[in-house]
Coordinates of C-alpha atoms and ligand atoms in Angstrom, one line a residue:
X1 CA -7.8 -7.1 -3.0
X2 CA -6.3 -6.4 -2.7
X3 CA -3.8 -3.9 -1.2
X4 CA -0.4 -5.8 -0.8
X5 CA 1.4 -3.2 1.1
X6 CA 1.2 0.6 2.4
X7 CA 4.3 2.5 2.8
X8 CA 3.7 5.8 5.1
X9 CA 5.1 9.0 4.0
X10 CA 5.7 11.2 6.9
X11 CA 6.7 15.2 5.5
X12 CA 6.3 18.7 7.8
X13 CA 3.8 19.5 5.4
X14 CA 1.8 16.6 4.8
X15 CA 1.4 12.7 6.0
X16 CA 0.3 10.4 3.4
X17 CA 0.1 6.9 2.4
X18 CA 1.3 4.6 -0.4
X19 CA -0.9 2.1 -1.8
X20 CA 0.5 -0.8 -3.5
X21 CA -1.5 -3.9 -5.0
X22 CA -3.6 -4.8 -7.8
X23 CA -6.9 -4.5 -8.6
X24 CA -6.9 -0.7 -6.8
X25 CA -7.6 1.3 -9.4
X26 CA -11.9 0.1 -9.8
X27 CA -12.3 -1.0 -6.3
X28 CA -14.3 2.0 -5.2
X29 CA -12.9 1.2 -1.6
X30 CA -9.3 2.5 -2.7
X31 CA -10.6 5.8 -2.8
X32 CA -12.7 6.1 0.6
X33 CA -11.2 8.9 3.1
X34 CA -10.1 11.4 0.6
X35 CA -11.1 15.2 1.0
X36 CA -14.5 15.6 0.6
X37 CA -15.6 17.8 -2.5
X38 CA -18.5 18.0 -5.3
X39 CA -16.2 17.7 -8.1
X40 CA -13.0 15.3 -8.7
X41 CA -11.0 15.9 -12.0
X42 CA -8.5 13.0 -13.5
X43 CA -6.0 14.4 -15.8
X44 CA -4.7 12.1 -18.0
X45 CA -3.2 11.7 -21.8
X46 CA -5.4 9.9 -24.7
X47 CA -3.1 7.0 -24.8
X48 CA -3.5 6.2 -20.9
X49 CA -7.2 7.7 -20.3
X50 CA -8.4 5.4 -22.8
X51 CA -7.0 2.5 -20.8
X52 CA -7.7 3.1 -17.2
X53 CA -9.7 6.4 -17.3
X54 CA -13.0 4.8 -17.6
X55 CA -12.2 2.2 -14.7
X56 CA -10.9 5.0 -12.2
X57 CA -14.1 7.5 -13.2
X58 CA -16.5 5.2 -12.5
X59 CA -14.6 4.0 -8.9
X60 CA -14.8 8.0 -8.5
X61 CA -18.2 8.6 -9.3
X62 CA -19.4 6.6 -6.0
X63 CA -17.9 9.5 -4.1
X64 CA -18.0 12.6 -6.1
X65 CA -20.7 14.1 -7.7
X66 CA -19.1 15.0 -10.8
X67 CA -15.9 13.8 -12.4
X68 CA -14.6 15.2 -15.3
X69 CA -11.7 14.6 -17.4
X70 CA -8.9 16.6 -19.2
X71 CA -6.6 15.1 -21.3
X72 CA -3.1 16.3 -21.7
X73 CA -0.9 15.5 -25.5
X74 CA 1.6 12.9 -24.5
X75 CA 4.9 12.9 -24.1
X76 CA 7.6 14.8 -22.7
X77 CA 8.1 17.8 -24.7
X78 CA 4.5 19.1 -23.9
X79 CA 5.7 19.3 -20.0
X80 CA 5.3 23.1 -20.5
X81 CA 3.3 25.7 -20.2
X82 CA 0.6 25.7 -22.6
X83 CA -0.1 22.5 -22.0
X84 CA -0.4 23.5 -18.0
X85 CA -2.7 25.8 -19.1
X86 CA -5.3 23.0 -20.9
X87 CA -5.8 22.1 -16.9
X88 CA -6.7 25.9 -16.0
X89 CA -8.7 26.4 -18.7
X90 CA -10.7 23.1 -17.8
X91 CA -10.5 24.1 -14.1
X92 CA -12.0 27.3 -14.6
X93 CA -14.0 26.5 -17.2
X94 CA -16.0 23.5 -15.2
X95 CA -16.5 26.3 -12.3
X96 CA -14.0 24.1 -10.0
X97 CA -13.6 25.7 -6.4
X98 CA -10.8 24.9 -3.9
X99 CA -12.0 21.5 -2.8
X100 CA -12.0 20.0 -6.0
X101 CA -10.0 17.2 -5.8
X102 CA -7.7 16.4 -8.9
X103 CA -6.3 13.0 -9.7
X104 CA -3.3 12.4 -11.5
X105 CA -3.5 9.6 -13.8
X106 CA -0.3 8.7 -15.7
X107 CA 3.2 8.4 -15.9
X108 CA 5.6 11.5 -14.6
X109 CA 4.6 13.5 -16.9
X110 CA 0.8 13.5 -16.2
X111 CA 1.9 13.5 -12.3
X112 CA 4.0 16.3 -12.4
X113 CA 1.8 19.1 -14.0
X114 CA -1.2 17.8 -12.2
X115 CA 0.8 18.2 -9.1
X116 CA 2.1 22.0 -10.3
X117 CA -1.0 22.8 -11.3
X118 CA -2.6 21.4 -7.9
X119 CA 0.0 23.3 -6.0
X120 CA -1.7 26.7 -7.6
X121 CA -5.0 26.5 -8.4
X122 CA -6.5 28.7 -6.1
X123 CA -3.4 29.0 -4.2
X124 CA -3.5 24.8 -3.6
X125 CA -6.1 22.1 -4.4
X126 CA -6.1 18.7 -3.1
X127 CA -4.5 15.9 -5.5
X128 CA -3.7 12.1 -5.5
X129 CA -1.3 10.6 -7.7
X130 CA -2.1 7.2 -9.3
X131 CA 1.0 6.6 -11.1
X132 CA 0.9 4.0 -14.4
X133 CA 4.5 4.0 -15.4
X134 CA 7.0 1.9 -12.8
X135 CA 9.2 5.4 -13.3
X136 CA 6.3 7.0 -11.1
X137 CA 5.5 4.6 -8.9
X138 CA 8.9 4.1 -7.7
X139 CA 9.8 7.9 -7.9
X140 CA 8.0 10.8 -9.3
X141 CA 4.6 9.9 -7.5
X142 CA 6.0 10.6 -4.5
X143 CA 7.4 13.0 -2.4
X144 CA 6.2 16.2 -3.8
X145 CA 8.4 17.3 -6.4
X146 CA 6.0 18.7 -9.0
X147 CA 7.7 21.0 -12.1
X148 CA 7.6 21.3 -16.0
X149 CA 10.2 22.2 -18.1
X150 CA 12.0 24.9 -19.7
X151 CA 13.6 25.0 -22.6
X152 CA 17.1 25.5 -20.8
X153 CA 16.6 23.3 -18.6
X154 CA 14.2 20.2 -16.5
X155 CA 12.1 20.5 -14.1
X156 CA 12.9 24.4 -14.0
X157 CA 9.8 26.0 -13.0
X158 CA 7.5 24.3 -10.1
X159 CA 7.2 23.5 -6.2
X160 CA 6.9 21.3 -3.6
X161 CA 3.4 19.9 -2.8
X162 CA 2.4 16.4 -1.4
X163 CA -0.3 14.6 -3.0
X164 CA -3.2 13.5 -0.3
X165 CA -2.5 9.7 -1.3
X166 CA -0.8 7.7 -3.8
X167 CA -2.5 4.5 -5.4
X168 CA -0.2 2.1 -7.1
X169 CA -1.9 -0.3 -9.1
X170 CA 0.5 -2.8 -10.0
X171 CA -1.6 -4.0 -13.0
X172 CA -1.5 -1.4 -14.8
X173 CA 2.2 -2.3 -15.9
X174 CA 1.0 -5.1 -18.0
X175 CA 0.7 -2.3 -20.6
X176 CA 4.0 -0.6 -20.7
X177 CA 5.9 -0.7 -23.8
X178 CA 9.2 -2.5 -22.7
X179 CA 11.5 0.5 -23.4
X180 CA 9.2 2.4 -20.6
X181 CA 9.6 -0.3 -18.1
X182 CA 13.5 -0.2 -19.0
X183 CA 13.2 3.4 -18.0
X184 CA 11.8 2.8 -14.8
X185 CA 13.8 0.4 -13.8
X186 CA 16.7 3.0 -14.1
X187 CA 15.0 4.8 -11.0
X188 CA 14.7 1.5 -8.9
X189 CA 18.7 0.3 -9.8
X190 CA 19.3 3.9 -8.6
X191 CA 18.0 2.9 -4.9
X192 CA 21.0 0.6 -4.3
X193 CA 24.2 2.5 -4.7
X194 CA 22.3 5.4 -2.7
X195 CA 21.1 3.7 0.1
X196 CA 20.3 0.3 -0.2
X197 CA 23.5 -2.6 -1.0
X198 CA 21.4 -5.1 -0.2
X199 CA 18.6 -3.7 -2.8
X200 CA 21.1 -3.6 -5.3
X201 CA 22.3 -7.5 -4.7
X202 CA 18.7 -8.0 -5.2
X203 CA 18.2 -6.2 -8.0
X204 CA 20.9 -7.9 -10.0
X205 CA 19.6 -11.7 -9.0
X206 CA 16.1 -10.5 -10.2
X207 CA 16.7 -8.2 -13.2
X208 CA 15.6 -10.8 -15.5
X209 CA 12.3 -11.4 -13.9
X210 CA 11.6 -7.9 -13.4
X211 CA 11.8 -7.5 -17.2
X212 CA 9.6 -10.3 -17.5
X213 CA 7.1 -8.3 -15.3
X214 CA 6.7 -11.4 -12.9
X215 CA 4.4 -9.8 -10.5
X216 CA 6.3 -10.9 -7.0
X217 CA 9.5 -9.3 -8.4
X218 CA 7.9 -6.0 -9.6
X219 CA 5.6 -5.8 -6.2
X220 CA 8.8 -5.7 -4.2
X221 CA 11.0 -3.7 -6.6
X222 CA 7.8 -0.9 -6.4
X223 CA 7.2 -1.2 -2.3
X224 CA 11.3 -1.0 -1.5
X225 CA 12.0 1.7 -3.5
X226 CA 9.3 3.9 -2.1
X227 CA 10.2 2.7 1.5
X228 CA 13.4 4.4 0.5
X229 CA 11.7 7.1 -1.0
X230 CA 9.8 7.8 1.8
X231 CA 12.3 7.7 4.3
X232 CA 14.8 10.4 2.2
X233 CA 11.8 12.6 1.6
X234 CA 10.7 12.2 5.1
X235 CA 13.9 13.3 6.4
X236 CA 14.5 16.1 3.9
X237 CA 11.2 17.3 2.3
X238 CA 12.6 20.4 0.4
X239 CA 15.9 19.4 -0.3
X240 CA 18.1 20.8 1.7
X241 CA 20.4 18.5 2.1
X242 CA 20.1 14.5 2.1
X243 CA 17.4 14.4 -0.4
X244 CA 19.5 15.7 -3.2
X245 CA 21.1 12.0 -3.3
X246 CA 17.9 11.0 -4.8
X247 CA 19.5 12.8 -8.0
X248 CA 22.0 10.1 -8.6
X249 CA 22.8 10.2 -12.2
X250 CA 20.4 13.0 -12.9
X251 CA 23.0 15.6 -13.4
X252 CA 24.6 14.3 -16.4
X253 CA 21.1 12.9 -17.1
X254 CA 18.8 16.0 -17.2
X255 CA 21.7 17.9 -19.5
X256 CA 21.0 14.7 -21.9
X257 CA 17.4 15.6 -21.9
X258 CA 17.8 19.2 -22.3
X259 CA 20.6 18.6 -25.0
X260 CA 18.7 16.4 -27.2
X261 CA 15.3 17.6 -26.9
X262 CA 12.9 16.8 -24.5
X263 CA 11.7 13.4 -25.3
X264 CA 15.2 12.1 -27.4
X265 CA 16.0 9.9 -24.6
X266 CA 13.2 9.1 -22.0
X267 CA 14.1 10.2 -18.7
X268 CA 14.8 7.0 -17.3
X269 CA 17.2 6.3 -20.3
X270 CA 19.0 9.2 -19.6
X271 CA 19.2 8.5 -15.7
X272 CA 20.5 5.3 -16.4
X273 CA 23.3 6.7 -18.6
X274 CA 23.9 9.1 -16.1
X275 CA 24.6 7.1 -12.9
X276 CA 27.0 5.3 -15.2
X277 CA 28.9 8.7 -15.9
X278 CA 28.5 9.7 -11.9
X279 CA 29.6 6.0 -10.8
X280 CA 32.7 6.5 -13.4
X281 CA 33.2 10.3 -11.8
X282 CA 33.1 9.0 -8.5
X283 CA 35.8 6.6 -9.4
X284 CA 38.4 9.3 -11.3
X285 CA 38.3 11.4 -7.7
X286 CA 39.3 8.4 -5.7
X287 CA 36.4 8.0 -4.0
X288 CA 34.8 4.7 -5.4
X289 CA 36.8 1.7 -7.0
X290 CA 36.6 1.4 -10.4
X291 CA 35.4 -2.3 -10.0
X292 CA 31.7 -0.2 -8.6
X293 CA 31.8 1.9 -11.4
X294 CA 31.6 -1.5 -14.1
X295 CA 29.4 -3.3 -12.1
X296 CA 27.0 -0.2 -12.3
X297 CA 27.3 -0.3 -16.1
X298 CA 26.7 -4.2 -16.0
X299 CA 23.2 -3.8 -14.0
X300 CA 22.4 -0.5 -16.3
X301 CA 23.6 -2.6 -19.4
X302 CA 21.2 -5.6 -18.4
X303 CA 18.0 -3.3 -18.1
X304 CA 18.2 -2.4 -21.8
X305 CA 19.1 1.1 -20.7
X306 CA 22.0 3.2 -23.2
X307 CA 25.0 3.1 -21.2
X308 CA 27.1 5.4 -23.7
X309 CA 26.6 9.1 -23.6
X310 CA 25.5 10.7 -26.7
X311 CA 27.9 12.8 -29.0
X312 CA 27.7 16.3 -27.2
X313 CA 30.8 18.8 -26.9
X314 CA 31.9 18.8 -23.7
X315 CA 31.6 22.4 -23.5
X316 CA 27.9 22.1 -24.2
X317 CA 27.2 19.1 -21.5
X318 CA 29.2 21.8 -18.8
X319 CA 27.0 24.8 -19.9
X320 CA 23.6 22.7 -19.5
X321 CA 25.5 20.9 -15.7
X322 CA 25.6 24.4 -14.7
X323 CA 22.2 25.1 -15.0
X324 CA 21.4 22.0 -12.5
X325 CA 19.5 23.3 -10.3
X326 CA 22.4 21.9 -7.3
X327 CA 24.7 24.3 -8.8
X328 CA 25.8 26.8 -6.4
X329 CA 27.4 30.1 -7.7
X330 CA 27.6 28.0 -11.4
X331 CA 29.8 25.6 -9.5
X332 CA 28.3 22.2 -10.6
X333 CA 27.5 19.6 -7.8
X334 CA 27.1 15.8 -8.7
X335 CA 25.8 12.7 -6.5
X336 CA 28.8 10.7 -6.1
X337 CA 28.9 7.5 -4.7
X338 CA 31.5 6.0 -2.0
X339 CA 30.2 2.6 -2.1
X340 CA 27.1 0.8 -2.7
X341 CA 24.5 2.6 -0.6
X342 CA 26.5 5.5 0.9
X343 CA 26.0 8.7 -1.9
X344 CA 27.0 12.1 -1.2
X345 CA 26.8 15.5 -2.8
X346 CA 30.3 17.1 -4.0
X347 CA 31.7 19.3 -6.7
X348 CA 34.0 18.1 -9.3
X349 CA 36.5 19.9 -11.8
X350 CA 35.6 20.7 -14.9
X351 CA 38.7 19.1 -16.3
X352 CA 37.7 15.9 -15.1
X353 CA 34.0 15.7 -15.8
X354 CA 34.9 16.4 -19.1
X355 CA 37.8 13.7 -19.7
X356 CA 34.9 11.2 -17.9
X357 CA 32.5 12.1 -20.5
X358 CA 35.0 11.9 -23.4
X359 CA 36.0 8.7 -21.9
X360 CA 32.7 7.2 -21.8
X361 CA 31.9 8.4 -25.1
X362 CA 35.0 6.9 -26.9
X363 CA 34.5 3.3 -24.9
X364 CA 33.4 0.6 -27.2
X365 CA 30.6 -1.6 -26.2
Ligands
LIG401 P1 5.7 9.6 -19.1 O1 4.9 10.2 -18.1 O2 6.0 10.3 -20.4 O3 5.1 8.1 -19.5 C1 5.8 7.3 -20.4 C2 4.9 6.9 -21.6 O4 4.2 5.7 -21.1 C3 3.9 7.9 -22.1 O5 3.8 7.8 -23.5 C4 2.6 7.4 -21.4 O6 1.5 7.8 -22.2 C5 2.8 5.9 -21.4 N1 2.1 5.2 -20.4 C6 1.9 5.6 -19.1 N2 1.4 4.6 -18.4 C7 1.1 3.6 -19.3 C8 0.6 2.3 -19.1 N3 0.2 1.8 -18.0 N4 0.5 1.5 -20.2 C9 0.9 2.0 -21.4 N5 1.4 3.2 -21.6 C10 1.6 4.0 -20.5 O7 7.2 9.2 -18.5 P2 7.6 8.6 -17.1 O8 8.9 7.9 -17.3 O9 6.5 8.0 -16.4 O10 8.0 10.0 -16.3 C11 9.0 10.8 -16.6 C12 8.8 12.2 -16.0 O11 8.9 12.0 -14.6 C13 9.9 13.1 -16.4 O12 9.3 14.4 -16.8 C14 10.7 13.3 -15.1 O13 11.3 14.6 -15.0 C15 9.6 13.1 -14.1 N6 10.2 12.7 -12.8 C16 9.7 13.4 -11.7 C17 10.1 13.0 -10.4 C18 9.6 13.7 -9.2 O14 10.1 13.5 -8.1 N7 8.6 14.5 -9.3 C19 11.0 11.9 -10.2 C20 11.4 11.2 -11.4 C21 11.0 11.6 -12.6
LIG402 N1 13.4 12.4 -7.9 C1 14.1 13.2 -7.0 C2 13.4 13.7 -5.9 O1 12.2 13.3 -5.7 O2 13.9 14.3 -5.0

């Protein structure tokens, strides 16, 4: 096979493509047309590599003379600097030059430090993301963003750099732990109220057999969302404008992460909560109906996903928004939501994010 479906992504800097199926990740065919180099490095973490790494090395090994591996700890609080620094080190170390082609194999975590350290190895090496979690195979595979974090705050330090391809191999989510696929499916409900009504009708008729990983349901839930995905990013590589709607929730979600500790609440978790708090936002300013707002919380709810922010002063959820980096002159911007697929960027008083939060927080379930 078996590739089901390719989805183009079309940027200034870079046109790629998508590949969506099973079966991808041995077939040595999946990796035919990449840049050409002597050396091909997967990064990975131990609990991933010693799933998939061996299949992907050997599918490399028909094309590069030497794969090697480095192997990051897991998790989301090593998205930092020293552990960017175990891929230099092994870069350096195995005498890579600036063909080498590094592969990204992993959730968003793997992808996004690959991707960082891709974008600055020698000022830019080649990289391909083959994404494991549905978190990165509907979102952080694609598109560019690469980052690690800070201890103030996500995704603070990185850059924009496209990977040369993306390989989704669909089988490989017969290994998530269920609260990891919950998290992903945050990412793919967020799709719907920012550009998609019809996705999110869809979504709520099939929630209960994308849970249950039926394959049909999960191949169309991965190939719309990164039809959408590629169209935003297409449109708006670097974020200047539309693209920020692809943030939906992660305002109040990323000040979550950073409260708690990176790793508390998995992103996804916290982007779930978090388009609940927006949806509810969007309601207090008048712009969506309250009716959007519970039916958002209902779909979130039914994912497994925390829909109840956790116990934070609201002083210290506004000091970690203003860090976002939408803020303009510490003015915090959300993604606010008029109705199901129309999402916009705006500001929002102080007064009132705070009485949504407190709200939310004191709501029963
Ligand atoms: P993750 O990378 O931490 O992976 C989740 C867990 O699943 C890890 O423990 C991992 O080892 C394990 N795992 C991965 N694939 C597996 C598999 N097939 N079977 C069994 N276990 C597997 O988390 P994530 O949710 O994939 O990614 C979250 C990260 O992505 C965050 O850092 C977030 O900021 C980032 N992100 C980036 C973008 C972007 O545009 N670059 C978009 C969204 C999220
Ligand atoms: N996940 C947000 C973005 O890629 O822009």
């Amino acid at each position: 096979m078996p590739v089901a479906a390719t989805v183009a992504v079309a940027t200034p800097s870079r046109r790629y493509d998508i590949l969506i199926g099973t079966r991808l990740l041995a077939a040595a065919d999946t990796w035919r047309g990449l840049p050409r180099a002597a050396h091909a490095v997967v990064v990975s973490n131990p609990a991933v590599h010693v799933l998939y790494g061996s299949a992907l090395e050997a599918a490399l090994a028909n094309h590069y003379g030497q794969v090697s591996r480095v192997l990051l700890p897991d998790g989301e609080r090593y998205k930092d600097w020293p552990a960017l620094q175990t891929i230099f080190d092994h870069l350096l170390g195995t005498g890579c030059d600036r063909k080498t082609v590094l592969f990204a194999l992993g959730g968003g975590v793997v992808g996004d430090m690959t991707g960082f350290a891709a974008a600055t190895y020698m000022r830019g090496v080649p990289y391909v993301q083959v994404p494991t979690t549905l978190l990165a195979q509907v979102d952080s595979s694609v598109g560019g963003k690469t980052a690690i974090n800070h201890a103030l705050g996500k995704n603070m330090i990185g850059a924009f750099y496209q990977p040369e391809r993306v390989v989704v191999d669909l089988d490989t989510l017969a290994t998530l732990p269920r609260r990891e696929l919950a998290a992903g499916l945050a990412e793919v409900i967020k799709y719907g109220p920012i550009a998609d009504a019809g996705f999110l009708d869809w979504i709520e008729a099939h929630l209960e057999h994308l849970l249950a990983r039926d394959a049909a349901a999960l191949a169309h839930a991965v190939r719309r969302s990164c039809e959408i995905k590629a169209e935003v990013v297409g449109a708006d590589e670097r974020e200047s404008g539309q693209r920020a709607i692809l943030n939906f929730g992660h305002t109040f979600g990323h000040a979550i992460e950073a409260g708690l500790g990176y790793g508390a609440w998995l992103h996804g978790e916290a982007v779930g909560c978090g388009m609940v708090l927006a949806a509810r936002l969007s309601a207090a300013l008048g712009l969506a109906d309250a009716a959007f707002a519970a039916r958002l919380e209902r779909v979130v709810a039914r994912a497994g996903l925390p829909v109840r922010p956790p116990a934070m002063p609201v002083a210290r959820w506004l000091e970690l928004m203003r860090l976002d980096k939408k803020a303009e002159a510490g003015e915090i911007q959300f993604v606010l939501v008029e109705r199901p697929g129309e999402a916009f960027v705006r500001a929002a008083p102080d007064a009132l994010v705070g009485r949504v939060i407190a709200a939310a927080a004191a709501r029963t379930p």
